[in-house]
Tab-separated table of C-alpha atoms in Angstrom:
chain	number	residue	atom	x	y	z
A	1	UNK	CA	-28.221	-24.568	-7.672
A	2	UNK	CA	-27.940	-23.347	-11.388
A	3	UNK	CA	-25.599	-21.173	-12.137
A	4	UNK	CA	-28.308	-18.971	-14.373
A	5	UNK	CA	-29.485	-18.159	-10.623
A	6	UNK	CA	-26.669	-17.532	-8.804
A	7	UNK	CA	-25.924	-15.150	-11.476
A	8	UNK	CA	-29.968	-13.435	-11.321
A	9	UNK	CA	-29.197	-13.720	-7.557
A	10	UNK	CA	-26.067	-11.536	-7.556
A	11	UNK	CA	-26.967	-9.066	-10.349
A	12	UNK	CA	-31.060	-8.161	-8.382
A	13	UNK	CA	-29.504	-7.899	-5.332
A	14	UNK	CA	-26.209	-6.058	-5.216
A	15	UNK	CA	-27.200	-2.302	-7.125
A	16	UNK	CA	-25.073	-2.316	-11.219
A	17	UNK	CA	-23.690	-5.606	-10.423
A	18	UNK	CA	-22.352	-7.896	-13.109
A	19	UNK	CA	-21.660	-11.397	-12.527
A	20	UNK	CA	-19.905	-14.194	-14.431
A	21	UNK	CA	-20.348	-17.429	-12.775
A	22	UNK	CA	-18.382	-20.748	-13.527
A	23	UNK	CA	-18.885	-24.168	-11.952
A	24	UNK	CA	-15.651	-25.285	-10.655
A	25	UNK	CA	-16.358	-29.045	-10.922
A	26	UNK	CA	-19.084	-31.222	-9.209
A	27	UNK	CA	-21.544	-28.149	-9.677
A	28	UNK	CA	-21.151	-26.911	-6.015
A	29	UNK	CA	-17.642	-25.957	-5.852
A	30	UNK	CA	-18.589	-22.625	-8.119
A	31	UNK	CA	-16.616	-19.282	-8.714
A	32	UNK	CA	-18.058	-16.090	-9.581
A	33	UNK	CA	-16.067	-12.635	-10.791
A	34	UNK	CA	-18.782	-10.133	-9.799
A	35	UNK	CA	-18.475	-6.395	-10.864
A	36	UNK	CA	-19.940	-3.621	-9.141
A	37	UNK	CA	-19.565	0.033	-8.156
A	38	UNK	CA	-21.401	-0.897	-5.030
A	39	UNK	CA	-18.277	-2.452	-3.647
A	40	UNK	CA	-16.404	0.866	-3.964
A	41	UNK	CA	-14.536	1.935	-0.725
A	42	UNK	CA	-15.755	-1.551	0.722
A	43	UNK	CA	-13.127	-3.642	2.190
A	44	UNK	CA	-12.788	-6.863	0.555
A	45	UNK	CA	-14.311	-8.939	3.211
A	46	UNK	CA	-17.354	-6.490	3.318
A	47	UNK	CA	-17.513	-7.319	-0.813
A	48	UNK	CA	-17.548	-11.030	-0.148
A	49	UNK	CA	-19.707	-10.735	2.722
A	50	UNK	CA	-22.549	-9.205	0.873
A	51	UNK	CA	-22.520	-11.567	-1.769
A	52	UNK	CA	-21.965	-14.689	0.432
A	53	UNK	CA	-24.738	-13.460	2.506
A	54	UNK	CA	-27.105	-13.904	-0.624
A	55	UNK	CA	-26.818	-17.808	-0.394
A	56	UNK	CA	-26.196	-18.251	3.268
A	57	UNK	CA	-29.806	-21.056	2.722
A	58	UNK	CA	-27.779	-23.002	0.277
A	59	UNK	CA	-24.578	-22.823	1.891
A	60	UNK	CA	-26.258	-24.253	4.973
A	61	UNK	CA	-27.686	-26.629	3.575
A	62	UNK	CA	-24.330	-27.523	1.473
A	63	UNK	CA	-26.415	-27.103	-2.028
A	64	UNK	CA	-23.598	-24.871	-2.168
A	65	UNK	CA	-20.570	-26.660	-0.735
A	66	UNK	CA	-18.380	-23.369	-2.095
A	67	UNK	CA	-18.577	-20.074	-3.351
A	68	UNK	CA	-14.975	-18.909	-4.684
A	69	UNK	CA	-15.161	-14.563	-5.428
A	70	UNK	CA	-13.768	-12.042	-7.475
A	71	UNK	CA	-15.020	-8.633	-6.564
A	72	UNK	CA	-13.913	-5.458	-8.362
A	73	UNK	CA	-15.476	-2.060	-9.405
A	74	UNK	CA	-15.415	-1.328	-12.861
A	75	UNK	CA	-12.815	0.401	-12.652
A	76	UNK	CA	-10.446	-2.115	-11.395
A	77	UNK	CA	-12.072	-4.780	-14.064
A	78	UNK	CA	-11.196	-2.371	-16.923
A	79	UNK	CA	-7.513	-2.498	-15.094
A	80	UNK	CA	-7.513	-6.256	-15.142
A	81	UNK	CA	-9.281	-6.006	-19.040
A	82	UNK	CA	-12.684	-7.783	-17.958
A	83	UNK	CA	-15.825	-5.886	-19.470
B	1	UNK	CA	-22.240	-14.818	25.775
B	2	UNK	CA	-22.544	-18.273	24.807
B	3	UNK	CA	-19.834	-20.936	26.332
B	4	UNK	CA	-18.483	-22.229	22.694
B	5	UNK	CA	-18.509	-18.577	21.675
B	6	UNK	CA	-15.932	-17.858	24.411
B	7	UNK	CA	-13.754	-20.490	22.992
B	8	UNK	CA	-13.554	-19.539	19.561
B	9	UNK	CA	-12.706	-16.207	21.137
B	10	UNK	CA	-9.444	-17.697	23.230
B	11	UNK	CA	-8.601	-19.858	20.234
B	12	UNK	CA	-8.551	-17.053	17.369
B	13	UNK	CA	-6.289	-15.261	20.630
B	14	UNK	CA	-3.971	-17.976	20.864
B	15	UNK	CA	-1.861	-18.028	17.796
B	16	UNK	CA	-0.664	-15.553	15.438
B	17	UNK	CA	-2.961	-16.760	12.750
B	18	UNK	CA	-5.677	-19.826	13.283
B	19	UNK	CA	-7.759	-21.583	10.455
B	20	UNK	CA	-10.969	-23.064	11.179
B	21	UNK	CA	-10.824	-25.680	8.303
B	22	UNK	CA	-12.431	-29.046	6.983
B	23	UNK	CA	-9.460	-31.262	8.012
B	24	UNK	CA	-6.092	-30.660	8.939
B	25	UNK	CA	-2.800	-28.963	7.506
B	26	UNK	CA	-1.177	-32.363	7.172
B	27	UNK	CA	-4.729	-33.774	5.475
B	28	UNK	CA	-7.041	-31.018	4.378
B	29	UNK	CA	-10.128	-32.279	3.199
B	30	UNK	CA	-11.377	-29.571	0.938
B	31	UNK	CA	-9.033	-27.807	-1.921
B	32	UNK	CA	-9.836	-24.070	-0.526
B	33	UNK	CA	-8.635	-25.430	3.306
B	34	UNK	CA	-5.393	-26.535	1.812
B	35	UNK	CA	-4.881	-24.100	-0.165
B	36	UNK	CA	-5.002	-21.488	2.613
B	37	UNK	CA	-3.221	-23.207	4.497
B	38	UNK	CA	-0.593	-23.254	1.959
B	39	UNK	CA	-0.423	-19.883	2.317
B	40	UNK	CA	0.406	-19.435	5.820
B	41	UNK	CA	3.004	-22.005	6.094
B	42	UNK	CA	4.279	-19.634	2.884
B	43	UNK	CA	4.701	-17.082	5.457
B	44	UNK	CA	6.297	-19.001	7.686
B	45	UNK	CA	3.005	-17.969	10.155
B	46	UNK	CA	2.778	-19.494	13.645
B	47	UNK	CA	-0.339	-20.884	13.327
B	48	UNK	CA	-2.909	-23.272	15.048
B	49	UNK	CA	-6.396	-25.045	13.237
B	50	UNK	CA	-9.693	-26.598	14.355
B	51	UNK	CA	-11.105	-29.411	12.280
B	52	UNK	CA	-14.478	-27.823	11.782
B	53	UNK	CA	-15.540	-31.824	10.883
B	54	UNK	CA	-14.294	-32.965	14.467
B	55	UNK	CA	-15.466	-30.060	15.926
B	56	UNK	CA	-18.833	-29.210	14.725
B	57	UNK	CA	-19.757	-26.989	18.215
B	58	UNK	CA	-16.497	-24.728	17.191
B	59	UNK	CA	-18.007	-24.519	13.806
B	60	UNK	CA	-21.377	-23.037	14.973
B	61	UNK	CA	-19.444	-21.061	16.886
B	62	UNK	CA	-17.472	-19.151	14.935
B	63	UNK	CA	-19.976	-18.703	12.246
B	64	UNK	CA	-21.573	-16.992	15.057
B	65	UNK	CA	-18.731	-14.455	15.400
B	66	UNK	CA	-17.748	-14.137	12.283
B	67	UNK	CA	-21.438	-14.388	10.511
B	68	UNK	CA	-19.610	-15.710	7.151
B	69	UNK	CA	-21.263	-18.647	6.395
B	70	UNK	CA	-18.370	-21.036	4.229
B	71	UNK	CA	-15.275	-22.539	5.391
B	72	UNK	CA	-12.447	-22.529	5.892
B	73	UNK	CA	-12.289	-19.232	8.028
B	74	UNK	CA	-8.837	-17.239	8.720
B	75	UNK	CA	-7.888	-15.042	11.778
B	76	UNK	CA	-4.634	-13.294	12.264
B	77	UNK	CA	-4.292	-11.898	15.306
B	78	UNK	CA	-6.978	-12.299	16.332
B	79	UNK	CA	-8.783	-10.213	13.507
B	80	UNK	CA	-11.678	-12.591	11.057
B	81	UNK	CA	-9.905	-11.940	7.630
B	82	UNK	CA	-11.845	-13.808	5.266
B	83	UNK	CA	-12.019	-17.570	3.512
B	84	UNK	CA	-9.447	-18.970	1.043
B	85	UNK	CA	-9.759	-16.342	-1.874
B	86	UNK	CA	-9.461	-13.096	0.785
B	87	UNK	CA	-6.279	-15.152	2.406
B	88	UNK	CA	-4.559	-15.674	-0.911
B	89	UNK	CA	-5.115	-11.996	-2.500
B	90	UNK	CA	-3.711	-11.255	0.706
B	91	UNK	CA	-0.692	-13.630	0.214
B	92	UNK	CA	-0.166	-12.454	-3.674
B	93	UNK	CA	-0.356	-8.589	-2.361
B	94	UNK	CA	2.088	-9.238	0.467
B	95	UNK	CA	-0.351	-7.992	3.008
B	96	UNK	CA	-0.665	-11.365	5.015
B	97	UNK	CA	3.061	-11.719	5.365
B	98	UNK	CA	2.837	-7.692	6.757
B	99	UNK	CA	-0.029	-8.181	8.944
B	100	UNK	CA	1.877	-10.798	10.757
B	101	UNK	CA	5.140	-9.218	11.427
């Protein structure tokens, strides 16, 4: 899966989300920092969980062997410096 | 519910922490399994593992309780808390080590 979509995945489905997505080697081991206010007052499984459950097709069928996350609000990215 | 189901439920019961991982903690065969795993022997947890690749029934399983789709796949007592990067923010923050005094 490119990472152009995972990206357009992430940022149509989860409401102000910004995503930067990196391949971590062997294109399906990826990692993805994804912004958004949505997450606020979610706990951080809930964050992963509704990104993971975005690719739960290609995980299944191992097109997507991993999906490592980062999720913050923008207010914790401006914390850590990421725009 | 299902018979497997009821297993994953007396397995996640039966340690302090389990890992549902690809492998085991002396041969993990993915990076993210090992590195959780890395973790909880960090924190000196009492933990037990399924090989998700010996055990593929155990794997459908707990992807059934947990609906979280990737692996590996942590409980501490008894409580789902995440995959590999959950686990180690948890590590860094000093929360696993809390949650399983």
């Amino acid at each position: 899966m490119k990472l152009e979509d995972i990206q357009s995945r992430i940022e149509s489905n989860i409401p102000g989300a910004k995503a930067e997505v990196r391949d971590m080697g062997g294109g399906d081991h990826i990692h993805a920092v994804v912004v958004a206010d949505a997450f606020a007052g979610k706990p951080l499984i809930e964050q992963h969980r509704m990104v993971l459950d975005l690719f739960k097709a290609e995980i299944d069928l191992n097109d997507v062997h991993a999906l490592q996350l980062k999720t913050l609000t923008s207010g914790q990215a401006k914390e850590m410096g990421i725009e | 519910m299902s018979d497997v189901v009821k297993k994953v439920e007396e397995k996640i019961k039966s340690k302090d922490a389990v890992i549902f991982m690809k492998g085991t903690p002396s041969f993990p065969m993915c990076g993210f399994s090992a590195r959780a795993v890395e973790a909880l022997k960090a924190v000196d947890a009492d933990f037990d593992f399924v090989n998700i690749l010996e055990e593929a029934d155990m794997w459908e399983g707990v992807k059934q309780v947990t609906s979280w789709p990737t692996s590996p796949q942590i409980f501490v007592r008894g409580e789902f808390i995440g995959g590999c990067d959950i686990t180690l923010e948890m590590y860094e923050s000093g929360d696993l080590e809390k949650k399983l005094q």
